[in-house]
Amino acid sequence: MTIANPPRDVRATQRALLLMTASATCFGAMAFAAKLASARLSGSEVAMIRFAVGLLPALLVPRYRRSALTFQRLDLLFLRGFFGGIAVLCYFIAIAHISVGVATLLNYTAPLFSGIFSMLFLGERISAKVLIPAPIALAGVFLVVHAHAQPGDILGFGRWELVGVMSAVSSGVAVTAMRAARRGENSWAVYASFCLLGLFTTAPGGISSWQTPRGDEWTSLAATSLFAIAAQLLLTFSLRWVDAMTVGVISQLAVIVSMILGATLIHEPITALAAFGSLLTIGGIVGVVYVTSWSKPPIVSADEVAPES
């Protein structure tokens, strides 16, 4: 008896799911490496170096450089790159000052804000079903930050937790710009503009707070940059075969990876309340992605649900 091989599209989808899982894992590892690098260095400096290294493939490889210089909507690429850069800047600053798991969790609430901005600025209609998972996600965020609250924090949110929320808000703006473009740009144009404008947005803080890295800090910076490049490229390669809902679900793996690495390797505490809140948040975000993906299939594409990181 002969067992038929699975169809080519099925095999491609299976490979894409593995690539997407690897991408989310790399994003989580990137956050942890950034935490190690920012023990002494500023979050702005770490983010600036991450963008500078990330820009190298588009500068050094002729084929990628030609693709990066081929674009249609410079205005939307600017908005996506600028606000994407602000998102990463805020994300890395938050990582430097609070638990890497909490910072990553806050950053990965971006789908909540991209949905709001798309409704306000693009006239997209949001299903009423979003009103079920969205409050669950927000309640989870409240529980997580409350579990790590310091004296003087308002509802558990201190200065750096608010910076983490700003990373998600900025990421939501960047994603909204991409939705307006309706995927009219090639991946390398989007990636290169993201790294270039991200470099410009992080440079003022990175240069003003510059401290020459030492020993192991170079290793952490290299790991941050390489994990970021690997995560972005793996994500790009998987997008053709993976739908938006699947990307939104698997991308939340980065939160779990960063929390586990932070807890096991640098002993960041995870209380029962924080763990429960994290599950609520991840579940709520997955629900939001599920509802928006199925209610607006022509609009929501797979590259519009993964936060900037």
PDB file of C-alpha atoms in Angstrom:
ATOM      1  CA  MET A   1       0.000   0.000   0.000  1.00  0.00           C
ATOM      2  CA  THR A   2       1.379   3.395  -1.016  1.00  0.00           C
ATOM      3  CA  ILE A   3       0.922   6.373   1.262  1.00  0.00           C
ATOM      4  CA  ALA A   4       0.423   9.510  -0.784  1.00  0.00           C
ATOM      5  CA  ASN A   5       2.551  12.509   0.040  1.00  0.00           C
ATOM      6  CA  PRO A   6       0.618  15.536   1.305  1.00  0.00           C
ATOM      7  CA  PRO A   7      -0.178  18.178  -1.323  1.00  0.00           C
ATOM      8  CA  ARG A   8       2.476  20.797  -1.937  1.00  0.00           C
ATOM      9  CA  ASP A   9       0.358  23.583  -0.426  1.00  0.00           C
ATOM     10  CA  VAL A  10      -0.128  21.529   2.740  1.00  0.00           C
ATOM     11  CA  ARG A  11       3.609  20.938   3.082  1.00  0.00           C
ATOM     12  CA  ALA A  12       4.263  24.631   2.451  1.00  0.00           C
ATOM     13  CA  THR A  13       1.748  25.583   5.127  1.00  0.00           C
ATOM     14  CA  GLN A  14       3.336  23.177   7.584  1.00  0.00           C
ATOM     15  CA  ARG A  15       6.762  24.693   6.908  1.00  0.00           C
ATOM     16  CA  ALA A  16       5.297  28.180   7.282  1.00  0.00           C
ATOM     17  CA  LEU A  17       3.830  27.283  10.675  1.00  0.00           C
ATOM     18  CA  LEU A  18       7.250  26.075  11.811  1.00  0.00           C
ATOM     19  CA  LEU A  19       8.842  29.284  10.516  1.00  0.00           C
ATOM     20  CA  MET A  20       6.201  31.386  12.257  1.00  0.00           C
ATOM     21  CA  THR A  21       6.779  29.522  15.524  1.00  0.00           C
ATOM     22  CA  ALA A  22      10.533  30.025  15.147  1.00  0.00           C
ATOM     23  CA  SER A  23       9.925  33.719  14.428  1.00  0.00           C
ATOM     24  CA  ALA A  24       7.876  34.221  17.596  1.00  0.00           C
ATOM     25  CA  THR A  25      10.502  32.343  19.604  1.00  0.00           C
ATOM     26  CA  CYS A  26      13.223  34.590  18.173  1.00  0.00           C
ATOM     27  CA  PHE A  27      11.211  37.705  19.053  1.00  0.00           C
ATOM     28  CA  GLY A  28      10.932  36.461  22.639  1.00  0.00           C
ATOM     29  CA  ALA A  29      14.660  35.674  22.744  1.00  0.00           C
ATOM     30  CA  MET A  30      15.389  39.121  21.279  1.00  0.00           C
ATOM     31  CA  ALA A  31      13.501  40.767  24.136  1.00  0.00           C
ATOM     32  CA  PHE A  32      15.475  38.765  26.683  1.00  0.00           C
ATOM     33  CA  ALA A  33      18.799  39.603  25.007  1.00  0.00           C
ATOM     34  CA  ALA A  34      17.792  43.282  25.031  1.00  0.00           C
ATOM     35  CA  LYS A  35      17.106  42.976  28.762  1.00  0.00           C
ATOM     36  CA  LEU A  36      20.618  41.649  29.334  1.00  0.00           C
ATOM     37  CA  ALA A  37      22.147  44.393  27.168  1.00  0.00           C
ATOM     38  CA  SER A  38      20.230  47.136  28.971  1.00  0.00           C
ATOM     39  CA  ALA A  39      21.440  46.200  32.445  1.00  0.00           C
ATOM     40  CA  ARG A  40      23.904  49.101  32.084  1.00  0.00           C
ATOM     41  CA  LEU A  41      23.252  50.485  28.599  1.00  0.00           C
ATOM     42  CA  SER A  42      20.173  52.603  27.898  1.00  0.00           C
ATOM     43  CA  GLY A  43      17.191  51.147  26.090  1.00  0.00           C
ATOM     44  CA  SER A  44      17.621  53.860  23.434  1.00  0.00           C
ATOM     45  CA  GLU A  45      21.193  52.764  22.717  1.00  0.00           C
ATOM     46  CA  VAL A  46      20.222  49.098  22.487  1.00  0.00           C
ATOM     47  CA  ALA A  47      17.347  49.943  20.110  1.00  0.00           C
ATOM     48  CA  MET A  48      19.606  52.142  17.963  1.00  0.00           C
ATOM     49  CA  ILE A  49      22.170  49.357  17.564  1.00  0.00           C
ATOM     50  CA  ARG A  50      19.382  46.864  16.811  1.00  0.00           C
ATOM     51  CA  PHE A  51      18.176  49.046  13.921  1.00  0.00           C
ATOM     52  CA  ALA A  52      21.683  49.796  12.636  1.00  0.00           C
ATOM     53  CA  VAL A  53      22.530  46.100  12.395  1.00  0.00           C
ATOM     54  CA  GLY A  54      19.079  45.292  11.015  1.00  0.00           C
ATOM     55  CA  LEU A  55      19.608  47.723   8.154  1.00  0.00           C
ATOM     56  CA  LEU A  56      22.781  45.971   6.940  1.00  0.00           C
ATOM     57  CA  PRO A  57      21.129  43.268   4.760  1.00  0.00           C
ATOM     58  CA  ALA A  58      19.228  45.929   2.776  1.00  0.00           C
ATOM     59  CA  LEU A  59      22.423  47.962   2.343  1.00  0.00           C
ATOM     60  CA  LEU A  60      24.930  45.219   1.562  1.00  0.00           C
ATOM     61  CA  VAL A  61      22.967  42.777  -0.623  1.00  0.00           C
ATOM     62  CA  PRO A  62      22.326  44.324  -4.087  1.00  0.00           C
ATOM     63  CA  ARG A  63      19.124  42.364  -4.747  1.00  0.00           C
ATOM     64  CA  TYR A  64      17.617  43.381  -1.430  1.00  0.00           C
ATOM     65  CA  ARG A  65      18.780  46.972  -1.909  1.00  0.00           C
ATOM     66  CA  ARG A  66      17.020  47.208  -5.282  1.00  0.00           C
ATOM     67  CA  SER A  67      13.816  45.847  -3.762  1.00  0.00           C
ATOM     68  CA  ALA A  68      14.060  48.287  -0.854  1.00  0.00           C
ATOM     69  CA  LEU A  69      14.294  51.209  -3.283  1.00  0.00           C
ATOM     70  CA  THR A  70      11.165  50.096  -5.153  1.00  0.00           C
ATOM     71  CA  PHE A  71       8.095  51.573  -3.506  1.00  0.00           C
ATOM     72  CA  GLN A  72       4.746  53.227  -4.273  1.00  0.00           C
ATOM     73  CA  ARG A  73       3.553  55.143  -1.192  1.00  0.00           C
ATOM     74  CA  LEU A  74       6.437  56.964   0.459  1.00  0.00           C
ATOM     75  CA  ASP A  75       4.065  58.696   2.870  1.00  0.00           C
ATOM     76  CA  LEU A  76       2.692  55.442   4.242  1.00  0.00           C
ATOM     77  CA  LEU A  77       6.154  53.885   4.423  1.00  0.00           C
ATOM     78  CA  PHE A  78       7.248  56.917   6.420  1.00  0.00           C
ATOM     79  CA  LEU A  79       4.343  56.599   8.852  1.00  0.00           C
ATOM     80  CA  ARG A  80       4.886  52.879   9.229  1.00  0.00           C
ATOM     81  CA  GLY A  81       8.636  53.258   9.712  1.00  0.00           C
ATOM     82  CA  PHE A  82       8.488  56.271  12.009  1.00  0.00           C
ATOM     83  CA  PHE A  83       5.819  54.950  14.359  1.00  0.00           C
ATOM     84  CA  GLY A  84       7.303  51.463  14.156  1.00  0.00           C
ATOM     85  CA  GLY A  85      10.592  52.977  15.292  1.00  0.00           C
ATOM     86  CA  ILE A  86       8.860  54.798  18.153  1.00  0.00           C
ATOM     87  CA  ALA A  87       7.199  51.512  19.125  1.00  0.00           C
ATOM     88  CA  VAL A  88      10.534  49.686  19.349  1.00  0.00           C
ATOM     89  CA  LEU A  89      12.142  52.618  21.180  1.00  0.00           C
ATOM     90  CA  CYS A  90       9.403  52.603  23.835  1.00  0.00           C
ATOM     91  CA  TYR A  91       9.502  48.800  23.979  1.00  0.00           C
ATOM     92  CA  PHE A  92      13.246  48.682  24.640  1.00  0.00           C
ATOM     93  CA  ILE A  93      13.065  51.503  27.194  1.00  0.00           C
ATOM     94  CA  ALA A  94      10.337  49.571  29.014  1.00  0.00           C
ATOM     95  CA  ILE A  95      12.439  46.394  28.871  1.00  0.00           C
ATOM     96  CA  ALA A  96      15.320  48.272  30.498  1.00  0.00           C
ATOM     97  CA  HIS A  97      13.210  49.329  33.487  1.00  0.00           C
ATOM     98  CA  ILE A  98      10.613  46.619  34.142  1.00  0.00           C
ATOM     99  CA  SER A  99      10.322  42.855  33.841  1.00  0.00           C
ATOM    100  CA  VAL A 100      11.011  41.698  30.282  1.00  0.00           C
ATOM    101  CA  GLY A 101       7.882  39.550  30.373  1.00  0.00           C
ATOM    102  CA  VAL A 102       5.656  42.454  31.402  1.00  0.00           C
ATOM    103  CA  ALA A 103       7.225  44.767  28.796  1.00  0.00           C
ATOM    104  CA  THR A 104       6.677  42.162  26.077  1.00  0.00           C
ATOM    105  CA  LEU A 105       3.109  41.532  27.192  1.00  0.00           C
ATOM    106  CA  LEU A 106       2.314  45.254  27.020  1.00  0.00           C
ATOM    107  CA  ASN A 107       3.917  45.561  23.575  1.00  0.00           C
ATOM    108  CA  TYR A 108       1.907  42.624  22.281  1.00  0.00           C
ATOM    109  CA  THR A 109      -1.414  44.293  23.102  1.00  0.00           C
ATOM    110  CA  ALA A 110      -0.913  46.255  19.857  1.00  0.00           C
ATOM    111  CA  PRO A 111      -3.821  44.515  18.012  1.00  0.00           C
ATOM    112  CA  LEU A 112      -6.230  46.252  20.394  1.00  0.00           C
ATOM    113  CA  PHE A 113      -4.980  49.678  19.321  1.00  0.00           C
ATOM    114  CA  SER A 114      -4.608  48.893  15.620  1.00  0.00           C
ATOM    115  CA  GLY A 115      -8.272  47.886  15.599  1.00  0.00           C
ATOM    116  CA  ILE A 116      -9.299  51.172  17.224  1.00  0.00           C
ATOM    117  CA  PHE A 117      -7.176  53.297  14.859  1.00  0.00           C
ATOM    118  CA  SER A 118      -8.416  51.424  11.793  1.00  0.00           C
ATOM    119  CA  MET A 119     -11.978  52.139  12.841  1.00  0.00           C
ATOM    120  CA  LEU A 120     -11.282  55.835  13.518  1.00  0.00           C
ATOM    121  CA  PHE A 121      -9.042  56.687  10.558  1.00  0.00           C
ATOM    122  CA  LEU A 122      -9.805  54.097   7.871  1.00  0.00           C
ATOM    123  CA  GLY A 123     -13.526  53.716   8.437  1.00  0.00           C
ATOM    124  CA  GLU A 124     -13.233  49.984   9.101  1.00  0.00           C
ATOM    125  CA  ARG A 125     -16.176  48.387  10.836  1.00  0.00           C
ATOM    126  CA  ILE A 126     -15.296  46.464  13.967  1.00  0.00           C
ATOM    127  CA  SER A 127     -17.493  43.520  14.896  1.00  0.00           C
ATOM    128  CA  ALA A 128     -19.416  43.896  18.137  1.00  0.00           C
ATOM    129  CA  LYS A 129     -17.983  40.510  19.077  1.00  0.00           C
ATOM    130  CA  VAL A 130     -14.684  42.295  19.816  1.00  0.00           C
ATOM    131  CA  LEU A 131     -16.384  43.696  22.928  1.00  0.00           C
ATOM    132  CA  ILE A 132     -16.068  40.237  24.493  1.00  0.00           C
ATOM    133  CA  PRO A 133     -12.312  39.455  24.189  1.00  0.00           C
ATOM    134  CA  ALA A 134     -11.020  43.046  24.356  1.00  0.00           C
ATOM    135  CA  PRO A 135     -12.118  43.690  27.969  1.00  0.00           C
ATOM    136  CA  ILE A 136     -10.707  40.288  28.922  1.00  0.00           C
ATOM    137  CA  ALA A 137      -7.325  41.306  27.506  1.00  0.00           C
ATOM    138  CA  LEU A 138      -7.440  44.660  29.305  1.00  0.00           C
ATOM    139  CA  ALA A 139      -8.394  42.983  32.579  1.00  0.00           C
ATOM    140  CA  GLY A 140      -5.422  40.662  32.154  1.00  0.00           C
ATOM    141  CA  VAL A 141      -3.084  43.615  31.616  1.00  0.00           C
ATOM    142  CA  PHE A 142      -4.427  45.242  34.782  1.00  0.00           C
ATOM    143  CA  LEU A 143      -3.782  42.073  36.803  1.00  0.00           C
ATOM    144  CA  VAL A 144      -0.228  41.736  35.470  1.00  0.00           C
ATOM    145  CA  VAL A 145       0.807  45.320  36.171  1.00  0.00           C
ATOM    146  CA  HIS A 146      -0.988  45.265  39.528  1.00  0.00           C
ATOM    147  CA  ALA A 147       1.047  42.189  40.497  1.00  0.00           C
ATOM    148  CA  HIS A 148       4.244  44.179  39.839  1.00  0.00           C
ATOM    149  CA  ALA A 149       2.979  47.517  41.182  1.00  0.00           C
ATOM    150  CA  GLN A 150       5.243  49.799  43.172  1.00  0.00           C
ATOM    151  CA  PRO A 151       4.180  52.396  45.773  1.00  0.00           C
ATOM    152  CA  GLY A 152       2.851  55.483  44.022  1.00  0.00           C
ATOM    153  CA  ASP A 153       1.764  53.668  40.851  1.00  0.00           C
ATOM    154  CA  ILE A 154      -1.703  54.535  39.569  1.00  0.00           C
ATOM    155  CA  LEU A 155      -3.811  51.381  39.173  1.00  0.00           C
ATOM    156  CA  GLY A 156      -0.541  49.477  38.996  1.00  0.00           C
ATOM    157  CA  PHE A 157       0.819  51.568  36.133  1.00  0.00           C
ATOM    158  CA  GLY A 158       4.065  53.376  36.802  1.00  0.00           C
ATOM    159  CA  ARG A 159       6.078  55.490  34.364  1.00  0.00           C
ATOM    160  CA  TRP A 160       7.720  52.562  32.613  1.00  0.00           C
ATOM    161  CA  GLU A 161       4.541  50.497  32.302  1.00  0.00           C
ATOM    162  CA  LEU A 162       2.993  53.491  30.540  1.00  0.00           C
ATOM    163  CA  VAL A 163       6.009  53.591  28.209  1.00  0.00           C
ATOM    164  CA  GLY A 164       5.304  49.928  27.451  1.00  0.00           C
ATOM    165  CA  VAL A 165       1.693  50.799  26.621  1.00  0.00           C
ATOM    166  CA  MET A 166       2.960  53.578  24.331  1.00  0.00           C
ATOM    167  CA  SER A 167       4.960  50.964  22.429  1.00  0.00           C
ATOM    168  CA  ALA A 168       1.705  49.131  21.713  1.00  0.00           C
ATOM    169  CA  VAL A 169      -0.102  52.353  20.753  1.00  0.00           C
ATOM    170  CA  SER A 170       2.693  53.349  18.347  1.00  0.00           C
ATOM    171  CA  SER A 171       2.718  49.858  16.895  1.00  0.00           C
ATOM    172  CA  GLY A 172      -1.024  50.192  16.337  1.00  0.00           C
ATOM    173  CA  VAL A 173      -0.451  53.392  14.340  1.00  0.00           C
ATOM    174  CA  ALA A 174       2.242  51.670  12.251  1.00  0.00           C
ATOM    175  CA  VAL A 175      -0.038  48.736  11.502  1.00  0.00           C
ATOM    176  CA  THR A 176      -2.865  51.101  10.539  1.00  0.00           C
ATOM    177  CA  ALA A 177      -0.551  52.752   7.996  1.00  0.00           C
ATOM    178  CA  MET A 178       0.145  49.327   6.498  1.00  0.00           C
ATOM    179  CA  ARG A 179      -3.573  48.609   6.271  1.00  0.00           C
ATOM    180  CA  ALA A 180      -4.024  51.874   4.391  1.00  0.00           C
ATOM    181  CA  ALA A 181      -1.345  50.752   1.946  1.00  0.00           C
ATOM    182  CA  ARG A 182      -3.322  47.537   1.324  1.00  0.00           C
ATOM    183  CA  ARG A 183      -0.081  45.560   1.034  1.00  0.00           C
ATOM    184  CA  GLY A 184       1.002  47.542  -2.009  1.00  0.00           C
ATOM    185  CA  GLU A 185       4.664  47.597  -0.983  1.00  0.00           C
ATOM    186  CA  ASN A 186       7.210  44.800  -1.222  1.00  0.00           C
ATOM    187  CA  SER A 187       8.588  43.298   1.979  1.00  0.00           C
ATOM    188  CA  TRP A 188      12.091  44.744   1.621  1.00  0.00           C
ATOM    189  CA  ALA A 189      10.804  48.294   1.121  1.00  0.00           C
ATOM    190  CA  VAL A 190       8.769  47.947   4.306  1.00  0.00           C
ATOM    191  CA  TYR A 191      11.622  46.326   6.235  1.00  0.00           C
ATOM    192  CA  ALA A 192      14.292  48.813   5.115  1.00  0.00           C
ATOM    193  CA  SER A 193      12.115  51.855   5.827  1.00  0.00           C
ATOM    194  CA  PHE A 194      11.317  50.419   9.247  1.00  0.00           C
ATOM    195  CA  CYS A 195      15.010  49.984  10.112  1.00  0.00           C
ATOM    196  CA  LEU A 196      16.114  53.310   8.588  1.00  0.00           C
ATOM    197  CA  LEU A 197      13.446  55.437  10.247  1.00  0.00           C
ATOM    198  CA  GLY A 198      13.789  53.414  13.421  1.00  0.00           C
ATOM    199  CA  LEU A 199      17.487  54.279  13.414  1.00  0.00           C
ATOM    200  CA  PHE A 200      16.653  57.974  13.087  1.00  0.00           C
ATOM    201  CA  THR A 201      14.054  57.884  15.878  1.00  0.00           C
ATOM    202  CA  THR A 202      16.341  56.063  18.313  1.00  0.00           C
ATOM    203  CA  ALA A 203      19.555  57.927  17.443  1.00  0.00           C
ATOM    204  CA  PRO A 204      18.959  61.098  19.544  1.00  0.00           C
ATOM    205  CA  GLY A 205      18.457  59.130  22.751  1.00  0.00           C
ATOM    206  CA  GLY A 206      20.991  56.476  21.819  1.00  0.00           C
ATOM    207  CA  ILE A 207      23.771  58.963  21.063  1.00  0.00           C
ATOM    208  CA  SER A 208      23.059  61.243  24.038  1.00  0.00           C
ATOM    209  CA  SER A 209      23.102  58.294  26.456  1.00  0.00           C
ATOM    210  CA  TRP A 210      25.917  56.417  24.690  1.00  0.00           C
ATOM    211  CA  GLN A 211      28.150  54.204  26.781  1.00  0.00           C
ATOM    212  CA  THR A 212      30.725  52.043  25.052  1.00  0.00           C
ATOM    213  CA  PRO A 213      29.632  48.417  25.473  1.00  0.00           C
ATOM    214  CA  ARG A 214      31.873  46.089  27.424  1.00  0.00           C
ATOM    215  CA  GLY A 215      32.646  42.391  27.087  1.00  0.00           C
ATOM    216  CA  ASP A 216      29.420  40.434  27.413  1.00  0.00           C
ATOM    217  CA  GLU A 217      27.351  43.486  26.467  1.00  0.00           C
ATOM    218  CA  TRP A 218      28.607  43.144  22.893  1.00  0.00           C
ATOM    219  CA  THR A 219      27.372  39.553  22.922  1.00  0.00           C
ATOM    220  CA  SER A 220      23.946  40.622  24.181  1.00  0.00           C
ATOM    221  CA  LEU A 221      23.741  43.407  21.584  1.00  0.00           C
ATOM    222  CA  ALA A 222      24.716  41.011  18.805  1.00  0.00           C
ATOM    223  CA  ALA A 223      22.131  38.496  20.013  1.00  0.00           C
ATOM    224  CA  THR A 224      19.452  41.205  20.155  1.00  0.00           C
ATOM    225  CA  SER A 225      20.182  42.306  16.589  1.00  0.00           C
ATOM    226  CA  LEU A 226      20.545  38.825  15.103  1.00  0.00           C
ATOM    227  CA  PHE A 227      17.425  37.479  16.806  1.00  0.00           C
ATOM    228  CA  ALA A 228      15.519  40.529  15.507  1.00  0.00           C
ATOM    229  CA  ILE A 229      16.740  39.973  11.930  1.00  0.00           C
ATOM    230  CA  ALA A 230      16.018  36.241  12.083  1.00  0.00           C
ATOM    231  CA  ALA A 231      12.556  36.817  13.553  1.00  0.00           C
ATOM    232  CA  GLN A 232      11.645  39.405  10.927  1.00  0.00           C
ATOM    233  CA  LEU A 233      12.898  37.317   7.996  1.00  0.00           C
ATOM    234  CA  LEU A 234      11.226  34.139   9.256  1.00  0.00           C
ATOM    235  CA  LEU A 235       7.996  36.093   9.671  1.00  0.00           C
ATOM    236  CA  THR A 236       8.286  37.485   6.141  1.00  0.00           C
ATOM    237  CA  PHE A 237       8.915  34.057   4.614  1.00  0.00           C
ATOM    238  CA  SER A 238       5.907  32.539   6.385  1.00  0.00           C
ATOM    239  CA  LEU A 239       3.352  35.236   5.536  1.00  0.00           C
ATOM    240  CA  ARG A 240       2.492  33.868   2.101  1.00  0.00           C
ATOM    241  CA  TRP A 241       1.142  30.653   3.586  1.00  0.00           C
ATOM    242  CA  VAL A 242      -0.191  31.676   7.002  1.00  0.00           C
ATOM    243  CA  ASP A 243      -3.402  33.629   7.558  1.00  0.00           C
ATOM    244  CA  ALA A 244      -3.754  36.630   9.852  1.00  0.00           C
ATOM    245  CA  MET A 245      -5.508  34.742  12.629  1.00  0.00           C
ATOM    246  CA  THR A 246      -2.749  32.131  12.812  1.00  0.00           C
ATOM    247  CA  VAL A 247      -0.035  34.793  12.841  1.00  0.00           C
ATOM    248  CA  GLY A 248      -1.813  36.668  15.623  1.00  0.00           C
ATOM    249  CA  VAL A 249      -2.123  33.530  17.726  1.00  0.00           C
ATOM    250  CA  ILE A 250       1.420  32.217  17.228  1.00  0.00           C
ATOM    251  CA  SER A 251       3.004  35.650  17.716  1.00  0.00           C
ATOM    252  CA  GLN A 252       1.827  35.612  21.343  1.00  0.00           C
ATOM    253  CA  LEU A 253       4.383  32.840  21.913  1.00  0.00           C
ATOM    254  CA  ALA A 254       6.979  35.632  22.170  1.00  0.00           C
ATOM    255  CA  VAL A 255       5.374  36.778  25.428  1.00  0.00           C
ATOM    256  CA  ILE A 256       5.615  33.299  26.932  1.00  0.00           C
ATOM    257  CA  VAL A 257       9.226  32.827  25.765  1.00  0.00           C
ATOM    258  CA  SER A 258      10.354  36.159  27.216  1.00  0.00           C
ATOM    259  CA  MET A 259       8.617  35.458  30.529  1.00  0.00           C
ATOM    260  CA  ILE A 260      10.150  31.986  30.833  1.00  0.00           C
ATOM    261  CA  LEU A 261      13.646  33.232  29.975  1.00  0.00           C
ATOM    262  CA  GLY A 262      13.332  36.127  32.411  1.00  0.00           C
ATOM    263  CA  ALA A 263      12.089  33.879  35.214  1.00  0.00           C
ATOM    264  CA  THR A 264      14.568  31.035  34.739  1.00  0.00           C
ATOM    265  CA  LEU A 265      17.758  32.880  33.791  1.00  0.00           C
ATOM    266  CA  ILE A 266      17.610  36.204  35.646  1.00  0.00           C
ATOM    267  CA  HIS A 267      15.054  35.231  38.295  1.00  0.00           C
ATOM    268  CA  GLU A 268      12.332  37.721  37.448  1.00  0.00           C
ATOM    269  CA  PRO A 269       9.327  36.856  39.631  1.00  0.00           C
ATOM    270  CA  ILE A 270       6.114  35.481  38.158  1.00  0.00           C
ATOM    271  CA  THR A 271       3.368  35.510  40.780  1.00  0.00           C
ATOM    272  CA  ALA A 272       0.162  33.521  40.465  1.00  0.00           C
ATOM    273  CA  LEU A 273      -1.719  36.774  39.826  1.00  0.00           C
ATOM    274  CA  ALA A 274       0.704  37.794  37.065  1.00  0.00           C
ATOM    275  CA  ALA A 275       0.505  34.343  35.465  1.00  0.00           C
ATOM    276  CA  PHE A 276      -3.299  34.401  35.502  1.00  0.00           C
ATOM    277  CA  GLY A 277      -3.333  37.938  34.109  1.00  0.00           C
ATOM    278  CA  SER A 278      -0.925  36.933  31.347  1.00  0.00           C
ATOM    279  CA  LEU A 279      -3.183  34.060  30.317  1.00  0.00           C
ATOM    280  CA  LEU A 280      -6.185  36.392  30.253  1.00  0.00           C
ATOM    281  CA  THR A 281      -4.311  38.958  28.165  1.00  0.00           C
ATOM    282  CA  ILE A 282      -2.983  36.443  25.652  1.00  0.00           C
ATOM    283  CA  GLY A 283      -6.388  34.789  25.387  1.00  0.00           C
ATOM    284  CA  GLY A 284      -8.096  38.148  24.916  1.00  0.00           C
ATOM    285  CA  ILE A 285      -5.656  39.256  22.217  1.00  0.00           C
ATOM    286  CA  VAL A 286      -6.086  35.932  20.414  1.00  0.00           C
ATOM    287  CA  GLY A 287      -9.851  36.486  20.586  1.00  0.00           C
ATOM    288  CA  VAL A 288      -9.545  39.988  19.140  1.00  0.00           C
ATOM    289  CA  VAL A 289      -7.368  38.715  16.286  1.00  0.00           C
ATOM    290  CA  TYR A 290      -9.815  35.859  15.658  1.00  0.00           C
ATOM    291  CA  VAL A 291     -12.852  38.144  15.469  1.00  0.00           C
ATOM    292  CA  THR A 292     -11.212  40.809  13.292  1.00  0.00           C
ATOM    293  CA  SER A 293      -9.672  38.227  10.962  1.00  0.00           C
ATOM    294  CA  TRP A 294     -12.942  36.446  10.294  1.00  0.00           C
ATOM    295  CA  SER A 295     -15.119  39.540  10.169  1.00  0.00           C
ATOM    296  CA  LYS A 296     -12.911  41.415   7.637  1.00  0.00           C
ATOM    297  CA  PRO A 297     -11.030  38.900   5.466  1.00  0.00           C
ATOM    298  CA  PRO A 298     -10.342  41.330   2.585  1.00  0.00           C
ATOM    299  CA  ILE A 299      -8.754  43.908   4.895  1.00  0.00           C
ATOM    300  CA  VAL A 300      -6.769  42.133   7.573  1.00  0.00           C
ATOM    301  CA  SER A 301      -3.621  40.506   6.219  1.00  0.00           C
ATOM    302  CA  ALA A 302      -1.100  38.416   8.046  1.00  0.00           C
ATOM    303  CA  ASP A 303       1.574  41.101   8.225  1.00  0.00           C
ATOM    304  CA  GLU A 304      -0.802  43.448  10.044  1.00  0.00           C
ATOM    305  CA  VAL A 305      -1.206  41.627  13.344  1.00  0.00           C
ATOM    306  CA  ALA A 306       2.365  41.140  14.620  1.00  0.00           C
ATOM    307  CA  PRO A 307       3.539  44.004  16.833  1.00  0.00           C
ATOM    308  CA  GLU A 308       6.665  46.005  16.032  1.00  0.00           C
ATOM    309  CA  SER A 309       9.543  44.597  18.054  1.00  0.00           C
TER     310      SER A 309
END
